Tab-separated table of C-alpha atoms in Angstrom:
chain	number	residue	atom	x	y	z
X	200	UNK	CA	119.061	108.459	91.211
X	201	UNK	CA	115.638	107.567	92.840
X	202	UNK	CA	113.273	105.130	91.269
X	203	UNK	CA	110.888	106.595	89.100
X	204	UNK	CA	107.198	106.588	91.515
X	205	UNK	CA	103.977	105.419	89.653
X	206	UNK	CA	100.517	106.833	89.751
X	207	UNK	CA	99.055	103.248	88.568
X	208	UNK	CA	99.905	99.839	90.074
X	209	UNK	CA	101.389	97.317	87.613
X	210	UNK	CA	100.704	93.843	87.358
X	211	UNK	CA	103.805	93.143	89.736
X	212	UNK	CA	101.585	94.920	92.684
X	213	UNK	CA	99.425	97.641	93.794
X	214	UNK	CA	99.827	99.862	96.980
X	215	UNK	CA	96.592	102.124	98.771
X	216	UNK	CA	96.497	103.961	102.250
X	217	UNK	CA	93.823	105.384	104.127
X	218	UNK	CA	95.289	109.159	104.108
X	219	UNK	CA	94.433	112.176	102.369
X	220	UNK	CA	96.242	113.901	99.603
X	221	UNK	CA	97.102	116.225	102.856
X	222	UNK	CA	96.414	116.575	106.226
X	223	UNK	CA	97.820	118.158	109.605
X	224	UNK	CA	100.848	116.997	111.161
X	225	UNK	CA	103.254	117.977	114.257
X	226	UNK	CA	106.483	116.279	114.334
X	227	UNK	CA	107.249	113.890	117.018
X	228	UNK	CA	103.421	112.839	117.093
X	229	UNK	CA	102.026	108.750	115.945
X	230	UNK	CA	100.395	109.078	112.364
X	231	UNK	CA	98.093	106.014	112.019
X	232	UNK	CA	97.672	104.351	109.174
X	233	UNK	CA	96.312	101.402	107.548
X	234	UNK	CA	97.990	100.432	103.817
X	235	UNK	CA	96.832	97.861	101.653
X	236	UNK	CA	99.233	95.695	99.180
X	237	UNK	CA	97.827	93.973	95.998
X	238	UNK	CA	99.095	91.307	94.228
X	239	UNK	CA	96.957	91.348	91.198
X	240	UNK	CA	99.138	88.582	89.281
X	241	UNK	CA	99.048	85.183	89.412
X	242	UNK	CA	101.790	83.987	91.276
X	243	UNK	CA	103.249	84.585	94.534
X	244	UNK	CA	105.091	87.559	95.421
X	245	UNK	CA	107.269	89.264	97.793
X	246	UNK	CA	106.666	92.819	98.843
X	247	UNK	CA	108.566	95.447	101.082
X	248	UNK	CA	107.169	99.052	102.010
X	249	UNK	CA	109.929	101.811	102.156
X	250	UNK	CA	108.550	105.395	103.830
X	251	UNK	CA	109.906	108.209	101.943
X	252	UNK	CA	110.361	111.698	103.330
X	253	UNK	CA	110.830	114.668	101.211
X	254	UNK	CA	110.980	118.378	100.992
X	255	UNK	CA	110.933	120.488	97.160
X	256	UNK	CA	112.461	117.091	95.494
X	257	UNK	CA	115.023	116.786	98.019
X	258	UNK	CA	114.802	113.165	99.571
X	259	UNK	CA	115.104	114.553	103.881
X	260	UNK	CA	114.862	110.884	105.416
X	261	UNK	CA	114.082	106.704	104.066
X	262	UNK	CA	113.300	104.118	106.211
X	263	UNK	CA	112.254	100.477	105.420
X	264	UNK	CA	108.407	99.414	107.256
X	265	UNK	CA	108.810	96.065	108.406
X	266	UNK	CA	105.589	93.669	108.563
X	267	UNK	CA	105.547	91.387	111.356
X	268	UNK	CA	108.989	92.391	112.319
X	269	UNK	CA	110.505	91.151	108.945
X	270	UNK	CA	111.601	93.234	106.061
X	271	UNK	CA	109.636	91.120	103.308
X	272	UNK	CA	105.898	89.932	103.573
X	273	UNK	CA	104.085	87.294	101.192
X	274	UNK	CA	100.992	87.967	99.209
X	275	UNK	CA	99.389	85.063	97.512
X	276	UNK	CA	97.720	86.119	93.978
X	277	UNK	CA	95.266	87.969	93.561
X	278	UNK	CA	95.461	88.467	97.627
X	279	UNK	CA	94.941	92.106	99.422
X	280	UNK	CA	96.759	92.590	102.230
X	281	UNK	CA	95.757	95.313	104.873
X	282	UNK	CA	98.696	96.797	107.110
X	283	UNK	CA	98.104	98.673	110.594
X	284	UNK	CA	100.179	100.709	111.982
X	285	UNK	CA	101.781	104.254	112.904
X	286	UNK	CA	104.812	106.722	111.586
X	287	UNK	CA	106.334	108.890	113.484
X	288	UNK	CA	108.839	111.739	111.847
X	289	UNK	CA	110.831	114.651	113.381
X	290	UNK	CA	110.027	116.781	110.427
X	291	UNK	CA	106.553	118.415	108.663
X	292	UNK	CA	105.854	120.603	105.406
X	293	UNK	CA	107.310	117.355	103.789
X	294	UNK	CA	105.932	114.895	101.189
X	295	UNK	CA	105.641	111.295	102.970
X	296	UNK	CA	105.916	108.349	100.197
X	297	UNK	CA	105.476	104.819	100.299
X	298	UNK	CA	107.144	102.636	97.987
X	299	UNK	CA	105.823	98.969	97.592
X	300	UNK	CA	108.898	97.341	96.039
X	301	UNK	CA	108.617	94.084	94.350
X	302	UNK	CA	111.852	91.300	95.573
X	303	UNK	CA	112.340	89.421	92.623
X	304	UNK	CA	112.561	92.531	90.352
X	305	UNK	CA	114.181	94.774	92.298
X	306	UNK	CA	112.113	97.918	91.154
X	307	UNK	CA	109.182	100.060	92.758
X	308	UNK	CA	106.044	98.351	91.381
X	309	UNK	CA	103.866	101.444	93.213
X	310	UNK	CA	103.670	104.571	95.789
X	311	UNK	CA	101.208	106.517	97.813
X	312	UNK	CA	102.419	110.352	98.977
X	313	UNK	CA	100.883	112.694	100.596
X	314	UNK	CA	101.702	116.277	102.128
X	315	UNK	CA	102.037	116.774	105.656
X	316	UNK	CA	101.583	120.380	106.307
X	317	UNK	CA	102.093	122.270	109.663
X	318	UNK	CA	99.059	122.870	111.759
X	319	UNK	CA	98.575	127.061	111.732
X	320	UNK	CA	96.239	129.424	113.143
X	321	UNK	CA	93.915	129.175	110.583
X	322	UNK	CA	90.688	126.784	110.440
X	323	UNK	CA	90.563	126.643	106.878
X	324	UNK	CA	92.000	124.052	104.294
X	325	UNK	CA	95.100	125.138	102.463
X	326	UNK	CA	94.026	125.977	98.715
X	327	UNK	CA	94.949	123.523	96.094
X	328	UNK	CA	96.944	124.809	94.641
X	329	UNK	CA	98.980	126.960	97.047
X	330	UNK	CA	98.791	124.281	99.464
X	331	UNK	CA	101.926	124.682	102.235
X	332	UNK	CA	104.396	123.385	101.205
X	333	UNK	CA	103.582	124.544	97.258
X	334	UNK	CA	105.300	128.013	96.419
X	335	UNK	CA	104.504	130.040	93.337
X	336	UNK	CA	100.777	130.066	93.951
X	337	UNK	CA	98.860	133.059	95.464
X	338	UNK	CA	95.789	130.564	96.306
X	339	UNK	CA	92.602	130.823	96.621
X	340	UNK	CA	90.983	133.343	99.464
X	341	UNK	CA	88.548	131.229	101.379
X	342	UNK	CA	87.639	133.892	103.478
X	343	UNK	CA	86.051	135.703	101.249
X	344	UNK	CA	83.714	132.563	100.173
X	345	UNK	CA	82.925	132.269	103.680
X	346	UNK	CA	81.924	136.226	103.494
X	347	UNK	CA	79.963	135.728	100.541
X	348	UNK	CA	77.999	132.182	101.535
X	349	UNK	CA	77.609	133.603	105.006
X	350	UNK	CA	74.485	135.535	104.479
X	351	UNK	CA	72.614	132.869	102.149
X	352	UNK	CA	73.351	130.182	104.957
X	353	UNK	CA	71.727	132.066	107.588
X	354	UNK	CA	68.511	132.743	105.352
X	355	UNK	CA	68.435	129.045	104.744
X	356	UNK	CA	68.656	128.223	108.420
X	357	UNK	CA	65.909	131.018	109.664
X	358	UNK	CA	63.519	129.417	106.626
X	359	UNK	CA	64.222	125.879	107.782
X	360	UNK	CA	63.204	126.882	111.133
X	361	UNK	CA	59.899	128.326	110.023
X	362	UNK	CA	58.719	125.684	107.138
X	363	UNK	CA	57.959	122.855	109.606
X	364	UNK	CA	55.764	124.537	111.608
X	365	UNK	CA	53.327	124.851	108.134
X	366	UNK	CA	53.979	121.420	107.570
X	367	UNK	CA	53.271	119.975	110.961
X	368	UNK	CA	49.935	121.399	111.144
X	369	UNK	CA	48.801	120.420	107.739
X	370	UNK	CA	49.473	116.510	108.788
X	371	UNK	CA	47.515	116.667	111.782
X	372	UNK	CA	44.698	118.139	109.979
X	373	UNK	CA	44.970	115.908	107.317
X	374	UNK	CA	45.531	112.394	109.705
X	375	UNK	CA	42.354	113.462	111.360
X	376	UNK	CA	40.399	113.703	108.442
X	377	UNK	CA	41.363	109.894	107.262
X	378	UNK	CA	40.111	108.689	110.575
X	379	UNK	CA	37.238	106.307	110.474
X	380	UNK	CA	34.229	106.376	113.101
X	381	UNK	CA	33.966	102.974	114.347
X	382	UNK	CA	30.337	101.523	115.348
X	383	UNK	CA	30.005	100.903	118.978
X	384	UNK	CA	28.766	97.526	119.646
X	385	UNK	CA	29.558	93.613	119.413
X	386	UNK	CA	33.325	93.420	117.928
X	387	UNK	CA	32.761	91.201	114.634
């Protein structure tokens, strides 16, 4: 049985990452990152990050991150502590998790996830719902959104083109009107 993930951080830590609830991936390629641990209590704690792989609740690979090449990092309280670095898995259309687990209580104190979906031959987002990866879901049809913004985008970039031209000449007249004749003589 897996530990249960949280949505929250509890006072034993928090976990955040720089990723999107989904984005692109092609196996075998480096997936940067940067993930920040929190130790919002008020004594010292120990932390490890475990990177979760998974596929319609099936668990496909787990792998412990090690910090500095050690298993277990420090964070003094109330410390953040930012994490660099890069994944790299032989799989896609997965969920990738990260566990922060807290050493002195053994449990899962909080997780970040988020879908990697298979890069395809469309330009468009995956709906959400319907996302890759989420069956059961007709979507949403962004192409007919495109269809129907399509026209009012072009009127609004033909008037943007004309209105400055109005404007442009009304500021010259205007600047020359606020222009003061100076006397020509002895400067005072």
């Amino acid at each position: 049985m897996s530990p249960a993930l949280s949505v929250m951080g509890s006072a034993l830590g928090d976990i955040f990452w720089d990723l999107p609830p989904w984005l692109y991936y092609s196996p075998g390629y480096d997936l940067g990152l940067s993930v920040y641990a929190a130790n919002p209590s008020g004594s010292e704690q120990e932390y490890a990050l475990i990177a979760r792989l998974s596929r319609d609740g099936q668990q496909i690979s787990e792998e412990a991150l090690p910090v500095a090449g050690y298993a277990w990092f420090k964070a003094e309280p109330g410390d953040l502590v930012q994490l660099k670095g890069s994944l790299r898995f032989t799989e896609t259309n997965a969920v990738l998790t990260v566990l922060l687990y807290e050493k002195e209580s053994g449990e899962v104190v909080d997780s970040v996830a988020t879908m990697l979906v298979a890069p395809s031959s469309s330009v468009l987002p995956p709906a959400w719902p319907g996302a890759p990866g989420n069956s059961g879901s007709s979507g949403f049809d962004w192409s007919l959104l495109l269809s129907m913004m399509l026209p009012i985008l072009m009127l609004g970039i033909v008037a943007s083109a004309l209105k400055p031209k109005k404007e442009e000449t009304k500021r010259i007249n205007s600047a020359g009107a606020s222009l003061k004749q100076l006397p020509v003589g002895r400067g005072e």
